[in-house]
Amino acid sequence: MKPLIIFGAADIASVAHFYFTHDTVRKVSAFTVDREYIKETEYCGLPLVAFEEVVSKYPPDQYDLFVAVSYAKMNQVRAQKCQEAKEKGYTLVSYISSKATVWPGTYFGENCFILEDNTIQPFAKIGNHVTLWSGNHIGHHSTISDNCFITSHVVISGGVTIQENCFIGVNATLRDHITIGKHCIIGAASLILKDTQDYGVYIGNPAELSPVPSNRIKKL
């Protein structure tokens, strides 16, 4: 198994370094970010190199890569950096906590970050570049599409589809067999009882569509 380069030099990158170091056999060798964001030559005691130069120093035939970026711009920054890393030739790896409950046959895409105490029931599918922070319930036959960020203590009931580039806030609850539209924001502690529209912001219990204009979400 090849050693690992982590894209990022902020909190999520340090958290990723901790989990890969303590809960996998992967060795993290270095961090990388775009040159304009480099202020030091090290991060977490390891080399920090410009992304523009990473291939020459840590070639993709010898190293894999993990993009440790948050939900900035509705997860689009993470997705973009994943695409750029693949174009450089890197294999993107996922982290799935040994303390998560995952059943055989569960599908995970690339560059997923699945933390402890997630319960992922049978027949669930997790797409590419998905973050499940700690303590969520992902119901049977549910699908989380690419580029989503699920915070903590979220209940996703059976048969739910969450489309691309969604953000689900802490303690939100999604009833069974509904679809969350693309680029949706579901506020903390919100209860979603029916399908949501693309680029919608939903808050409350039961949740209602916020008057935030959809074109504002598209600009995030």
PDB file of C-alpha atoms in Angstrom:
ATOM      1  CA  MET A   1       0.000   0.000   0.000  1.00  0.00           C
ATOM      2  CA  LYS A   2       1.488   3.284  -1.095  1.00  0.00           C
ATOM      3  CA  PRO A   3       2.198   6.126   1.358  1.00  0.00           C
ATOM      4  CA  LEU A   4      -0.163   9.079   1.351  1.00  0.00           C
ATOM      5  CA  ILE A   5      -0.093  12.769   0.512  1.00  0.00           C
ATOM      6  CA  ILE A   6      -2.831  14.912   2.070  1.00  0.00           C
ATOM      7  CA  PHE A   7      -4.121  17.961   0.231  1.00  0.00           C
ATOM      8  CA  GLY A   8      -4.867  20.626   2.834  1.00  0.00           C
ATOM      9  CA  ALA A   9      -3.181  22.481   5.683  1.00  0.00           C
ATOM     10  CA  ALA A  10      -6.053  23.405   7.999  1.00  0.00           C
ATOM     11  CA  ASP A  11      -8.149  21.687  10.658  1.00  0.00           C
ATOM     12  CA  ILE A  12      -9.648  18.968   8.472  1.00  0.00           C
ATOM     13  CA  ALA A  13      -6.212  18.085   7.119  1.00  0.00           C
ATOM     14  CA  SER A  14      -4.840  17.649  10.637  1.00  0.00           C
ATOM     15  CA  VAL A  15      -7.870  15.520  11.559  1.00  0.00           C
ATOM     16  CA  ALA A  16      -7.327  13.391   8.450  1.00  0.00           C
ATOM     17  CA  HIS A  17      -3.648  12.990   9.346  1.00  0.00           C
ATOM     18  CA  PHE A  18      -4.642  11.805  12.828  1.00  0.00           C
ATOM     19  CA  TYR A  19      -7.135   9.221  11.569  1.00  0.00           C
ATOM     20  CA  PHE A  20      -4.943   7.847   8.795  1.00  0.00           C
ATOM     21  CA  THR A  21      -2.018   7.602  11.229  1.00  0.00           C
ATOM     22  CA  HIS A  22      -3.885   5.937  14.099  1.00  0.00           C
ATOM     23  CA  ASP A  23      -6.529   3.888  12.299  1.00  0.00           C
ATOM     24  CA  THR A  24      -4.967   2.669   9.043  1.00  0.00           C
ATOM     25  CA  VAL A  25      -1.735   1.138   7.828  1.00  0.00           C
ATOM     26  CA  ARG A  26      -1.151   4.163   5.613  1.00  0.00           C
ATOM     27  CA  LYS A  27       1.883   6.337   6.264  1.00  0.00           C
ATOM     28  CA  VAL A  28       1.278  10.046   5.659  1.00  0.00           C
ATOM     29  CA  SER A  29       4.410  11.436   4.015  1.00  0.00           C
ATOM     30  CA  ALA A  30       3.569  15.075   3.272  1.00  0.00           C
ATOM     31  CA  PHE A  31       0.909  17.741   2.855  1.00  0.00           C
ATOM     32  CA  THR A  32       0.242  19.848  -0.211  1.00  0.00           C
ATOM     33  CA  VAL A  33      -1.753  23.003  -0.977  1.00  0.00           C
ATOM     34  CA  ASP A  34      -1.803  25.559  -3.759  1.00  0.00           C
ATOM     35  CA  ARG A  35       1.355  27.648  -3.722  1.00  0.00           C
ATOM     36  CA  GLU A  36      -0.454  30.872  -2.825  1.00  0.00           C
ATOM     37  CA  TYR A  37      -1.576  29.386   0.511  1.00  0.00           C
ATOM     38  CA  ILE A  38       1.817  28.167   1.698  1.00  0.00           C
ATOM     39  CA  LYS A  39       3.088  30.132   4.696  1.00  0.00           C
ATOM     40  CA  GLU A  40       5.366  27.492   6.245  1.00  0.00           C
ATOM     41  CA  THR A  41       7.443  24.619   4.925  1.00  0.00           C
ATOM     42  CA  GLU A  42       5.909  22.073   7.333  1.00  0.00           C
ATOM     43  CA  TYR A  43       2.502  21.074   8.639  1.00  0.00           C
ATOM     44  CA  CYS A  44       1.945  18.590  11.466  1.00  0.00           C
ATOM     45  CA  GLY A  45       5.696  18.027  11.427  1.00  0.00           C
ATOM     46  CA  LEU A  46       5.707  16.884   7.792  1.00  0.00           C
ATOM     47  CA  PRO A  47       6.770  18.647   4.564  1.00  0.00           C
ATOM     48  CA  LEU A  48       4.257  21.068   3.069  1.00  0.00           C
ATOM     49  CA  VAL A  49       4.778  21.413  -0.677  1.00  0.00           C
ATOM     50  CA  ALA A  50       3.105  23.378  -3.431  1.00  0.00           C
ATOM     51  CA  PHE A  51       0.441  21.439  -5.289  1.00  0.00           C
ATOM     52  CA  GLU A  52       1.949  22.741  -8.506  1.00  0.00           C
ATOM     53  CA  GLU A  53       5.173  20.843  -7.655  1.00  0.00           C
ATOM     54  CA  VAL A  54       3.836  17.786  -5.855  1.00  0.00           C
ATOM     55  CA  VAL A  55       4.211  15.397  -8.801  1.00  0.00           C
ATOM     56  CA  SER A  56       7.954  16.016  -9.100  1.00  0.00           C
ATOM     57  CA  LYS A  57       8.537  15.468  -5.383  1.00  0.00           C
ATOM     58  CA  TYR A  58       5.944  12.776  -4.653  1.00  0.00           C
ATOM     59  CA  PRO A  59       5.116  11.071  -7.970  1.00  0.00           C
ATOM     60  CA  PRO A  60       1.711   9.378  -8.308  1.00  0.00           C
ATOM     61  CA  ASP A  61       3.214   6.016  -9.158  1.00  0.00           C
ATOM     62  CA  GLN A  62       4.707   5.990  -5.643  1.00  0.00           C
ATOM     63  CA  TYR A  63       2.115   7.905  -3.588  1.00  0.00           C
ATOM     64  CA  ASP A  64      -1.657   8.091  -3.253  1.00  0.00           C
ATOM     65  CA  LEU A  65      -3.551  11.238  -2.279  1.00  0.00           C
ATOM     66  CA  PHE A  66      -6.422  12.299  -0.063  1.00  0.00           C
ATOM     67  CA  VAL A  67      -8.122  15.700  -0.403  1.00  0.00           C
ATOM     68  CA  ALA A  68      -8.941  16.996   3.094  1.00  0.00           C
ATOM     69  CA  VAL A  69     -11.129  19.996   2.313  1.00  0.00           C
ATOM     70  CA  SER A  70     -14.388  21.058   3.960  1.00  0.00           C
ATOM     71  CA  TYR A  71     -17.742  22.022   2.428  1.00  0.00           C
ATOM     72  CA  ALA A  72     -16.435  25.345   1.048  1.00  0.00           C
ATOM     73  CA  LYS A  73     -18.580  26.657  -1.819  1.00  0.00           C
ATOM     74  CA  MET A  74     -21.066  23.830  -1.334  1.00  0.00           C
ATOM     75  CA  ASN A  75     -18.355  21.169  -1.610  1.00  0.00           C
ATOM     76  CA  GLN A  76     -17.215  22.410  -5.003  1.00  0.00           C
ATOM     77  CA  VAL A  77     -13.685  23.238  -3.843  1.00  0.00           C
ATOM     78  CA  ARG A  78     -13.162  19.672  -2.627  1.00  0.00           C
ATOM     79  CA  ALA A  79     -14.549  18.258  -5.868  1.00  0.00           C
ATOM     80  CA  GLN A  80     -12.330  20.530  -7.958  1.00  0.00           C
ATOM     81  CA  LYS A  81      -9.171  19.567  -6.093  1.00  0.00           C
ATOM     82  CA  CYS A  82     -10.060  15.886  -6.392  1.00  0.00           C
ATOM     83  CA  GLN A  83     -10.383  16.314 -10.147  1.00  0.00           C
ATOM     84  CA  GLU A  84      -7.059  18.156 -10.364  1.00  0.00           C
ATOM     85  CA  ALA A  85      -5.348  15.428  -8.340  1.00  0.00           C
ATOM     86  CA  LYS A  86      -6.715  12.744 -10.666  1.00  0.00           C
ATOM     87  CA  GLU A  87      -5.523  14.715 -13.672  1.00  0.00           C
ATOM     88  CA  LYS A  88      -2.046  14.636 -12.124  1.00  0.00           C
ATOM     89  CA  GLY A  89      -2.310  10.849 -12.034  1.00  0.00           C
ATOM     90  CA  TYR A  90      -3.011  10.244  -8.330  1.00  0.00           C
ATOM     91  CA  THR A  91      -5.272   7.546  -6.956  1.00  0.00           C
ATOM     92  CA  LEU A  92      -7.662   9.080  -4.430  1.00  0.00           C
ATOM     93  CA  VAL A  93      -8.146   7.003  -1.305  1.00  0.00           C
ATOM     94  CA  SER A  94     -10.951   6.948   1.250  1.00  0.00           C
ATOM     95  CA  TYR A  95     -10.864   6.734   5.026  1.00  0.00           C
ATOM     96  CA  ILE A  96     -13.520   4.564   6.669  1.00  0.00           C
ATOM     97  CA  SER A  97     -13.220   4.409  10.442  1.00  0.00           C
ATOM     98  CA  SER A  98     -12.762   1.017  12.033  1.00  0.00           C
ATOM     99  CA  LYS A  99     -15.302   2.260  14.593  1.00  0.00           C
ATOM    100  CA  ALA A 100     -18.028   2.808  11.986  1.00  0.00           C
ATOM    101  CA  THR A 101     -20.686   0.133  11.454  1.00  0.00           C
ATOM    102  CA  VAL A 102     -20.492  -0.905   7.824  1.00  0.00           C
ATOM    103  CA  TRP A 103     -22.022  -4.049   6.359  1.00  0.00           C
ATOM    104  CA  PRO A 104     -20.493  -6.199   3.601  1.00  0.00           C
ATOM    105  CA  GLY A 105     -21.205  -5.010   0.099  1.00  0.00           C
ATOM    106  CA  THR A 106     -21.628  -1.337   0.981  1.00  0.00           C
ATOM    107  CA  TYR A 107     -20.446   0.821  -1.917  1.00  0.00           C
ATOM    108  CA  PHE A 108     -18.117   3.741  -1.250  1.00  0.00           C
ATOM    109  CA  GLY A 109     -16.692   6.088  -3.867  1.00  0.00           C
ATOM    110  CA  GLU A 110     -13.263   7.673  -3.830  1.00  0.00           C
ATOM    111  CA  ASN A 111     -11.985  10.292  -1.402  1.00  0.00           C
ATOM    112  CA  CYS A 112     -14.654   9.597   1.221  1.00  0.00           C
ATOM    113  CA  PHE A 113     -14.097  10.550   4.869  1.00  0.00           C
ATOM    114  CA  ILE A 114     -16.234   8.336   7.125  1.00  0.00           C
ATOM    115  CA  LEU A 115     -15.632   8.977  10.820  1.00  0.00           C
ATOM    116  CA  GLU A 116     -16.432   6.983  13.941  1.00  0.00           C
ATOM    117  CA  ASP A 117     -19.893   5.905  15.101  1.00  0.00           C
ATOM    118  CA  ASN A 118     -21.545   6.164  11.711  1.00  0.00           C
ATOM    119  CA  THR A 119     -24.106   3.400  11.230  1.00  0.00           C
ATOM    120  CA  ILE A 120     -24.444   2.584   7.540  1.00  0.00           C
ATOM    121  CA  GLN A 121     -27.174   0.045   6.981  1.00  0.00           C
ATOM    122  CA  PRO A 122     -27.277  -2.625   4.249  1.00  0.00           C
ATOM    123  CA  PHE A 123     -27.720  -1.580   0.613  1.00  0.00           C
ATOM    124  CA  ALA A 124     -26.741   2.043   1.234  1.00  0.00           C
ATOM    125  CA  LYS A 125     -24.500   3.686  -1.395  1.00  0.00           C
ATOM    126  CA  ILE A 126     -22.005   6.456  -0.739  1.00  0.00           C
ATOM    127  CA  GLY A 127     -20.689   8.429  -3.723  1.00  0.00           C
ATOM    128  CA  ASN A 128     -17.385  10.169  -4.391  1.00  0.00           C
ATOM    129  CA  HIS A 129     -15.918  12.883  -2.157  1.00  0.00           C
ATOM    130  CA  VAL A 130     -18.483  12.393   0.608  1.00  0.00           C
ATOM    131  CA  THR A 131     -17.795  13.344   4.228  1.00  0.00           C
ATOM    132  CA  LEU A 132     -19.764  11.702   7.033  1.00  0.00           C
ATOM    133  CA  TRP A 133     -18.674  13.326  10.263  1.00  0.00           C
ATOM    134  CA  SER A 134     -19.196  11.315  13.449  1.00  0.00           C
ATOM    135  CA  GLY A 135     -22.359   9.693  14.717  1.00  0.00           C
ATOM    136  CA  ASN A 136     -24.791   9.564  11.781  1.00  0.00           C
ATOM    137  CA  HIS A 137     -27.426   6.990  10.817  1.00  0.00           C
ATOM    138  CA  ILE A 138     -27.569   6.156   7.099  1.00  0.00           C
ATOM    139  CA  GLY A 139     -30.656   4.053   6.461  1.00  0.00           C
ATOM    140  CA  HIS A 140     -30.957   0.975   4.266  1.00  0.00           C
ATOM    141  CA  HIS A 141     -31.266   1.499   0.510  1.00  0.00           C
ATOM    142  CA  SER A 142     -30.298   5.158   0.827  1.00  0.00           C
ATOM    143  CA  THR A 143     -27.973   6.904  -1.618  1.00  0.00           C
ATOM    144  CA  ILE A 144     -25.675   9.825  -0.854  1.00  0.00           C
ATOM    145  CA  SER A 145     -24.455  11.235  -4.151  1.00  0.00           C
ATOM    146  CA  ASP A 146     -21.110  12.871  -4.924  1.00  0.00           C
ATOM    147  CA  ASN A 147     -19.683  15.895  -3.096  1.00  0.00           C
ATOM    148  CA  CYS A 148     -21.920  15.885  -0.036  1.00  0.00           C
ATOM    149  CA  PHE A 149     -21.040  16.836   3.541  1.00  0.00           C
ATOM    150  CA  ILE A 150     -23.082  15.265   6.351  1.00  0.00           C
ATOM    151  CA  THR A 151     -22.213  16.789   9.724  1.00  0.00           C
ATOM    152  CA  SER A 152     -23.007  14.883  12.974  1.00  0.00           C
ATOM    153  CA  HIS A 153     -25.984  13.063  14.499  1.00  0.00           C
ATOM    154  CA  VAL A 154     -27.964  13.234  11.284  1.00  0.00           C
ATOM    155  CA  VAL A 155     -30.702  10.623  10.782  1.00  0.00           C
ATOM    156  CA  ILE A 156     -31.178   9.610   7.157  1.00  0.00           C
ATOM    157  CA  SER A 157     -34.043   7.133   7.027  1.00  0.00           C
ATOM    158  CA  GLY A 158     -34.410   4.215   4.636  1.00  0.00           C
ATOM    159  CA  GLY A 159     -34.677   4.755   0.907  1.00  0.00           C
ATOM    160  CA  VAL A 160     -33.558   8.402   0.919  1.00  0.00           C
ATOM    161  CA  THR A 161     -31.687   9.882  -2.041  1.00  0.00           C
ATOM    162  CA  ILE A 162     -29.431  12.866  -1.401  1.00  0.00           C
ATOM    163  CA  GLN A 163     -28.330  14.379  -4.686  1.00  0.00           C
ATOM    164  CA  GLU A 164     -25.023  16.079  -5.460  1.00  0.00           C
ATOM    165  CA  ASN A 165     -23.336  18.857  -3.479  1.00  0.00           C
ATOM    166  CA  CYS A 166     -25.605  18.944  -0.438  1.00  0.00           C
ATOM    167  CA  PHE A 167     -24.842  20.062   3.107  1.00  0.00           C
ATOM    168  CA  ILE A 168     -26.808  18.490   5.981  1.00  0.00           C
ATOM    169  CA  GLY A 169     -26.572  20.260   9.346  1.00  0.00           C
ATOM    170  CA  VAL A 170     -26.163  18.761  12.813  1.00  0.00           C
ATOM    171  CA  ASN A 171     -29.119  16.794  14.217  1.00  0.00           C
ATOM    172  CA  ALA A 172     -31.184  17.007  11.017  1.00  0.00           C
ATOM    173  CA  THR A 173     -33.722  14.238  10.378  1.00  0.00           C
ATOM    174  CA  LEU A 174     -34.817  13.035   6.933  1.00  0.00           C
ATOM    175  CA  ARG A 175     -37.893  10.818   6.722  1.00  0.00           C
ATOM    176  CA  ASP A 176     -37.898   7.700   4.568  1.00  0.00           C
ATOM    177  CA  HIS A 177     -38.187   7.549   0.760  1.00  0.00           C
ATOM    178  CA  ILE A 178     -37.662  11.219  -0.048  1.00  0.00           C
ATOM    179  CA  THR A 179     -35.201  12.982  -2.368  1.00  0.00           C
ATOM    180  CA  ILE A 180     -33.026  15.907  -1.385  1.00  0.00           C
ATOM    181  CA  GLY A 181     -32.379  18.050  -4.449  1.00  0.00           C
ATOM    182  CA  LYS A 182     -28.970  19.086  -5.734  1.00  0.00           C
ATOM    183  CA  HIS A 183     -26.999  21.783  -3.887  1.00  0.00           C
ATOM    184  CA  CYS A 184     -29.401  21.850  -0.937  1.00  0.00           C
ATOM    185  CA  ILE A 185     -28.628  23.184   2.513  1.00  0.00           C
ATOM    186  CA  ILE A 186     -30.503  21.456   5.334  1.00  0.00           C
ATOM    187  CA  GLY A 187     -30.231  23.481   8.543  1.00  0.00           C
ATOM    188  CA  ALA A 188     -29.288  22.113  11.941  1.00  0.00           C
ATOM    189  CA  ALA A 189     -32.078  20.222  13.747  1.00  0.00           C
ATOM    190  CA  SER A 190     -34.383  20.477  10.719  1.00  0.00           C
ATOM    191  CA  LEU A 191     -37.008  17.814  10.029  1.00  0.00           C
ATOM    192  CA  ILE A 192     -37.461  17.040   6.335  1.00  0.00           C
ATOM    193  CA  LEU A 193     -40.741  15.266   5.547  1.00  0.00           C
ATOM    194  CA  LYS A 194     -40.922  15.616   1.753  1.00  0.00           C
ATOM    195  CA  ASP A 195     -38.786  16.084  -1.356  1.00  0.00           C
ATOM    196  CA  THR A 196     -36.761  19.280  -1.589  1.00  0.00           C
ATOM    197  CA  GLN A 197     -36.019  21.391  -4.641  1.00  0.00           C
ATOM    198  CA  ASP A 198     -32.556  21.987  -6.102  1.00  0.00           C
ATOM    199  CA  TYR A 199     -30.602  24.887  -4.570  1.00  0.00           C
ATOM    200  CA  GLY A 200     -33.012  25.136  -1.660  1.00  0.00           C
ATOM    201  CA  VAL A 201     -32.313  26.091   1.957  1.00  0.00           C
ATOM    202  CA  TYR A 202     -34.546  24.286   4.452  1.00  0.00           C
ATOM    203  CA  ILE A 203     -34.832  25.095   8.139  1.00  0.00           C
ATOM    204  CA  GLY A 204     -37.268  24.314  10.939  1.00  0.00           C
ATOM    205  CA  ASN A 205     -39.293  21.457  12.398  1.00  0.00           C
ATOM    206  CA  PRO A 206     -40.997  20.588  10.153  1.00  0.00           C
ATOM    207  CA  ALA A 207     -38.664  22.303   7.717  1.00  0.00           C
ATOM    208  CA  GLU A 208     -39.794  24.910   5.242  1.00  0.00           C
ATOM    209  CA  LEU A 209     -38.076  26.404   2.226  1.00  0.00           C
ATOM    210  CA  SER A 210     -36.170  29.530   3.221  1.00  0.00           C
ATOM    211  CA  PRO A 211     -36.627  32.643   1.060  1.00  0.00           C
ATOM    212  CA  VAL A 212     -32.903  32.677   0.231  1.00  0.00           C
ATOM    213  CA  PRO A 213     -32.806  33.122  -3.593  1.00  0.00           C
ATOM    214  CA  SER A 214     -31.580  30.040  -5.439  1.00  0.00           C
ATOM    215  CA  ASN A 215     -29.150  32.146  -7.482  1.00  0.00           C
ATOM    216  CA  ARG A 216     -27.401  33.069  -4.244  1.00  0.00           C
ATOM    217  CA  ILE A 217     -26.813  29.394  -3.488  1.00  0.00           C
ATOM    218  CA  LYS A 218     -25.519  28.890  -7.027  1.00  0.00           C
ATOM    219  CA  LYS A 219     -22.874  31.545  -6.384  1.00  0.00           C
ATOM    220  CA  LEU A 220     -21.530  29.837  -3.262  1.00  0.00           C
TER     221      LEU A 220
END
